Coordinates of C-alpha atoms in Angstrom, one line a residue:
M1260 CA 125.9 178.4 125.3
E1261 CA 125.9 176.1 122.2
E1262 CA 122.4 174.7 121.5
R1263 CA 122.3 171.1 120.2
R1264 CA 119.3 168.9 119.4
R1265 CA 118.7 165.2 119.1
V1266 CA 115.7 162.9 118.6
G1267 CA 115.2 159.7 120.5
A1268 CA 112.7 156.8 120.4
Y1269 CA 111.7 154.8 123.5
G1270 CA 109.4 151.9 124.3
V1271 CA 106.9 150.9 127.0
L1272 CA 107.0 147.1 127.4
R1273 CA 104.7 145.6 130.0
N1274 CA 104.8 142.0 131.4
G1275 CA 101.7 140.0 132.5
F1276 CA 101.9 141.4 136.0
G1277 CA 101.5 145.1 135.3
R1278 CA 105.2 145.9 135.4
V1279 CA 107.2 148.0 132.9
L1280 CA 110.7 147.2 131.8
L1281 CA 113.3 149.8 132.7
A1282 CA 117.0 150.0 131.9
R1283 CA 119.7 151.5 134.2
G1284 CA 122.3 153.6 132.4
S1285 CA 125.8 152.1 132.2
A1286 CA 129.0 153.9 132.9
G1287 CA 129.4 154.8 129.3
C1288 CA 126.0 156.5 128.8
P1289 CA 125.1 160.2 129.5
Y1290 CA 123.4 159.4 132.9
P1291 CA 125.1 156.5 134.7
G1292 CA 123.0 154.8 137.3
V1293 CA 119.7 156.4 136.2
W1294 CA 116.8 154.3 135.1
Q1295 CA 114.7 155.0 132.0
L1296 CA 112.5 153.4 129.4
P1297 CA 114.7 151.4 126.9
G1298 CA 115.6 153.4 123.8
G1299 CA 117.9 156.0 122.4
G1300 CA 118.9 158.3 119.6
I1301 CA 117.4 158.0 116.1
K1302 CA 120.0 157.7 113.4
H1303 CA 120.0 159.8 110.3
A1304 CA 117.2 158.6 107.9
E1305 CA 116.0 156.0 110.4
H1306 CA 112.3 155.7 111.0
P1307 CA 111.5 156.2 114.7
E1308 CA 109.7 152.9 114.9
T1309 CA 112.7 151.1 113.4
A1310 CA 114.9 153.0 116.0
V1311 CA 113.0 151.8 119.0
V1312 CA 113.0 148.2 117.8
R1313 CA 116.8 148.4 117.2
E1314 CA 117.5 150.1 120.6
F1315 CA 115.4 147.5 122.4
A1316 CA 117.4 144.7 120.9
E1317 CA 120.7 146.4 121.7
E1318 CA 119.9 147.4 125.3
T1319 CA 117.7 144.5 126.4
G1320 CA 118.2 141.5 124.0
L1321 CA 114.5 141.5 123.3
D1322 CA 112.7 141.5 120.0
V1323 CA 109.7 143.9 120.1
A1324 CA 107.1 145.3 117.7
V1325 CA 105.6 148.8 117.9
T1326 CA 101.8 148.9 118.6
T1327 CA 101.1 152.6 118.9
I1328 CA 102.6 156.0 119.6
R1329 CA 102.1 157.0 123.2
A1330 CA 103.6 160.4 123.7
A1331 CA 106.0 163.1 122.3
V1332 CA 107.9 165.1 124.9
A1333 CA 111.0 167.3 125.0
D1334 CA 113.6 168.3 127.6
V1335 CA 116.7 170.3 127.8
A1336 CA 119.9 169.3 129.7
V1337 CA 122.7 171.8 130.3
F1338 CA 126.2 170.5 130.3
G1339 CA 128.0 173.5 131.8
D1340 CA 131.5 172.2 131.5
A1341 CA 131.1 171.7 127.8
G1342 CA 129.0 174.9 127.3
V1343 CA 126.2 172.9 125.6
A1344 CA 122.4 173.0 126.1
L1345 CA 121.1 169.7 124.7
H1346 CA 117.4 169.6 123.6
T1347 CA 116.1 166.1 123.2
D1348 CA 112.8 165.3 121.5
R1349 CA 111.6 162.0 122.8
L1350 CA 109.0 159.8 121.0
V1351 CA 107.5 157.1 123.3
F1352 CA 105.8 154.0 121.8
D1353 CA 103.9 151.1 123.3
V1354 CA 105.6 147.9 122.2
E1355 CA 104.9 144.2 122.6
G1356 CA 107.5 141.4 123.0
R1357 CA 108.2 139.0 120.2
G1358 CA 111.0 136.9 121.6
G1359 CA 114.7 137.2 122.6
T1360 CA 116.5 136.7 125.9
L1361 CA 116.5 139.4 128.5
R1362 CA 120.1 140.7 129.1
P1363 CA 121.7 144.1 129.7
E1364 CA 124.3 145.8 127.5
P1365 CA 127.1 146.9 130.0
A1366 CA 129.4 148.0 127.2
G1367 CA 126.6 150.1 125.7
G1368 CA 123.6 151.8 127.2
S1369 CA 122.4 149.6 130.1
D1370 CA 124.1 147.7 132.9
E1371 CA 121.0 146.4 134.6
L1372 CA 117.4 145.7 133.6
G1373 CA 114.3 145.3 135.8
W1374 CA 110.5 145.1 135.8
F1375 CA 108.8 147.7 138.0
T1376 CA 105.4 148.9 139.1
P1377 CA 105.1 152.7 139.3
D1378 CA 105.5 152.5 143.1
E1379 CA 108.6 150.4 142.8
A1380 CA 110.1 152.6 140.2
A1381 CA 109.5 155.7 142.3
G1382 CA 112.2 154.6 144.7
R1383 CA 114.9 154.7 142.0
P1384 CA 116.6 157.6 140.3
L1385 CA 114.6 158.1 137.1
M1386 CA 115.0 160.2 134.0
P1387 CA 112.2 162.8 134.3
F1388 CA 110.5 161.8 131.0
T1389 CA 110.3 158.2 132.3
A1390 CA 108.7 159.3 135.6
E1391 CA 106.2 161.4 133.7
L1392 CA 105.2 158.5 131.4
L1393 CA 104.8 156.2 134.5
G1394 CA 102.6 158.8 136.2
I1395 CA 105.2 159.3 139.0
P1396 CA 105.9 162.8 140.4
V1397 CA 108.9 164.2 138.4
S1398 CA 111.9 165.1 140.5
P1399 CA 115.0 166.8 139.1
L1400 CA 118.1 164.7 138.9
P1401 CA 120.7 165.4 141.7
A1402 CA 123.0 168.3 140.7
D1403 CA 126.1 166.2 141.6
L1404 CA 125.0 163.2 139.4
P1405 CA 127.8 162.3 137.0
R1406 CA 126.8 163.2 133.4
A1407 CA 128.5 162.9 130.1
L1408 CA 127.5 164.8 127.0
P1409 CA 126.5 162.5 124.2
P1410 CA 128.9 162.7 121.3
A1411 CA 128.0 165.2 118.6
P1412 CA 127.2 163.7 115.2
A1413 CA 130.2 163.2 113.0
T1414 CA 130.8 165.9 110.4
P1415 CA 129.3 164.5 107.2
T1416 CA 130.8 164.9 103.7
V1417 CA 127.5 166.5 102.5
D1418 CA 125.0 168.7 104.2
R1419 CA 122.8 166.7 106.5
R1420 CA 119.9 168.0 108.5
Q1421 CA 117.7 166.2 111.0
R1422 CA 114.6 168.2 111.9
F1423 CA 111.9 167.5 114.4
A1424 CA 108.5 169.0 113.6
A1425 CA 104.9 169.0 114.9
Y1426 CA 101.9 169.2 112.6
G1427 CA 98.1 169.1 113.1
L1428 CA 95.0 167.7 111.6
V1429 CA 93.0 170.8 112.5
T1430 CA 89.2 170.9 112.3
D1431 CA 86.4 173.2 113.5
P1432 CA 82.9 172.5 114.8
A1433 CA 81.5 172.4 111.3
G1434 CA 83.9 169.6 110.3
R1435 CA 86.1 171.8 108.1
V1436 CA 89.8 171.1 107.8
L1437 CA 92.5 173.8 107.9
L1438 CA 95.3 173.5 105.4
T1439 CA 98.3 175.7 104.5
M1440 CA 100.0 176.1 101.1
I1441 CA 103.8 175.8 100.9
A1442 CA 105.4 178.9 99.4
D1443 CA 107.7 179.0 96.3
G1444 CA 111.3 178.0 97.0
Y1445 CA 110.5 175.3 99.5
P1446 CA 110.2 171.6 99.0
G1447 CA 106.6 170.8 98.0
A1448 CA 105.9 174.4 96.8
G1449 CA 102.3 174.8 95.7
R1450 CA 100.9 171.9 97.6
W1451 CA 98.5 172.1 100.5
H1452 CA 100.0 171.0 103.7
L1453 CA 99.1 170.4 107.4
P1454 CA 99.6 173.5 109.7
G1455 CA 102.8 173.2 111.7
G1456 CA 106.5 173.1 111.4
G1457 CA 109.8 172.7 113.2
T1458 CA 109.8 173.2 117.0
D1459 CA 112.2 175.7 118.7
H1460 CA 115.0 174.8 121.1
G1461 CA 113.4 174.2 124.5
E1462 CA 109.9 173.9 123.1
Q1463 CA 107.4 171.0 123.7
P1464 CA 106.0 169.5 120.5
A1465 CA 102.4 170.4 121.2
A1466 CA 103.3 173.9 122.2
G1467 CA 105.3 174.3 119.0
L1468 CA 102.3 173.2 116.9
L1469 CA 99.9 175.7 118.6
R1470 CA 102.5 178.5 118.0
E1471 CA 102.8 177.6 114.3
L1472 CA 99.0 177.5 114.0
V1473 CA 98.8 181.1 115.1
E1474 CA 101.7 182.2 112.8
E1475 CA 100.5 180.3 109.7
A1476 CA 96.8 180.7 110.0
G1477 CA 95.9 183.1 112.8
Q1478 CA 94.0 180.4 114.7
L1479 CA 93.8 179.5 118.4
G1480 CA 93.6 175.7 118.8
R1481 CA 93.7 173.0 121.5
V1482 CA 95.5 169.7 121.1
V1483 CA 93.1 166.7 121.4
D1484 CA 95.4 163.8 121.0
L1485 CA 98.5 162.4 119.2
L1486 CA 97.7 160.6 116.0
A1487 CA 100.9 159.4 114.4
V1488 CA 104.6 159.7 113.7
D1489 CA 105.7 160.4 110.1
N1490 CA 109.2 160.0 108.7
L1491 CA 110.6 161.7 105.7
H1492 CA 114.0 161.2 104.2
N1493 CA 115.0 163.2 101.1
P1494 CA 118.7 162.8 100.2
A1495 CA 118.6 165.7 97.8
A1496 CA 116.1 168.2 99.1
L1497 CA 116.3 171.6 97.5
G1498 CA 115.1 174.5 99.5
P1499 CA 115.9 178.2 100.2
E1500 CA 119.5 177.2 101.0
G1501 CA 120.0 177.0 97.2
R1502 CA 121.9 173.7 97.4
P1503 CA 120.7 170.0 97.9
L1504 CA 120.6 168.8 101.5
D1505 CA 120.4 165.3 102.8
W1506 CA 117.2 166.0 104.7
H1507 CA 115.6 163.8 107.5
G1508 CA 112.3 165.0 108.9
V1509 CA 110.8 163.4 112.0
R1510 CA 107.2 164.6 112.3
V1511 CA 104.5 164.1 114.9
I1512 CA 100.9 164.6 113.9
Y1513 CA 98.3 165.8 116.4
R1514 CA 94.5 166.1 116.2
V1515 CA 93.7 169.8 116.9
R1516 CA 90.4 171.5 117.4
V1517 CA 89.7 175.2 116.7
D1518 CA 86.5 175.9 118.7
N1519 CA 86.1 179.5 117.4
P1520 CA 87.4 179.6 113.8
T1521 CA 88.1 182.8 112.0
E1522 CA 89.3 183.6 108.5
A1523 CA 92.6 181.9 108.0
V1524 CA 95.4 184.6 107.6
V1525 CA 99.1 184.0 107.3
T1526 CA 101.1 186.3 109.5
E1527 CA 104.6 187.6 109.0
L1528 CA 105.8 185.4 111.8
A1529 CA 105.3 182.4 109.5
G1530 CA 108.7 183.3 108.0
G1531 CA 107.9 183.1 104.3
S1532 CA 107.4 179.3 104.0
T1533 CA 103.6 179.5 104.0
A1534 CA 101.9 181.1 101.0
A1535 CA 98.3 180.8 102.0
A1536 CA 95.9 179.2 104.6
A1537 CA 92.3 178.2 104.2
W1538 CA 89.4 176.1 105.6
F1539 CA 88.0 173.3 103.4
A1540 CA 84.9 171.3 103.7
P1541 CA 85.5 167.5 103.6
E1542 CA 84.1 167.2 100.1
Q1543 CA 86.6 169.8 98.8
I1544 CA 89.7 168.1 100.1
D1545 CA 90.0 165.2 97.6
S1546 CA 90.5 167.7 94.7
L1547 CA 93.4 169.4 96.3
L1548 CA 97.1 168.9 95.4
M1549 CA 98.4 167.9 98.8
T1550 CA 101.7 166.8 100.5
D1551 CA 102.0 163.1 101.4
V1552 CA 101.7 163.9 105.1
A1553 CA 98.5 165.9 104.6
A1554 CA 97.0 163.1 102.5
L1555 CA 97.9 160.6 105.2
A1556 CA 96.3 162.7 108.0
T1557 CA 93.1 163.5 106.0
G1558 CA 92.8 160.0 104.5
H1559 CA 92.7 161.4 100.9
R1560 CA 95.0 161.0 97.9
S1561 CA 97.9 163.5 97.5
G1562 CA 97.0 164.4 93.9

């Protein structure tokens, strides 16, 4: 079975009557007749917030602005005829309307739009992630539902990689912050970084982060909340592959608590990309040479 991955961005838009806008999949989309939050795939190098604004305009005719990140979830759909297991990381944002005229996009992703309360939506076929976000019991889609595998990305003329990763602002009861150092041969080598990394096929973002926390620092943590989404595009990233890659990283940042901290130790499972791990008091952080995402999460300069 071929494993594929994609990253999507979706929006929760409410009207003044407590209803959420949903879009029904058109005949040309992967799940015809199924309702979901408006949104879709993130293009290479596109910021997730830009993607959800673009997708809303295309699918609904509405101009929206992102207010906050609401959730990061993942699911896997198996397309048996094609021999493909498609993992989709879904970033869900709260958005607010800024104008436009509501209309579907029959030739694209939606052939009908509607405003629903959770009780009203529960009577429609829903994408599982949409049901979950609306607080509705999740039901599997019918096995005989027509489905079409989304087209694979066109083969580029240069190496392109889009990677979804989860990182944590990890603290302990004393207020210390856990950071990891990037090993030689990897972009950002020698800088202190947030614990975390790329998630595995079939893995939820929060679970992937807690796995990485054990591998990179030997710590058991618990996710407290979702802080932010970070976007990194480096058209000539040089890593262990030994050749430049057009690299697009989509990264979610969680707040994580380690209630019973121990000495930070890098394990062999970290795979060689982490050179060291250590706890730092807040007053020590500003003197460190850090990656941009670590500086963003800690509120300090990157050095």
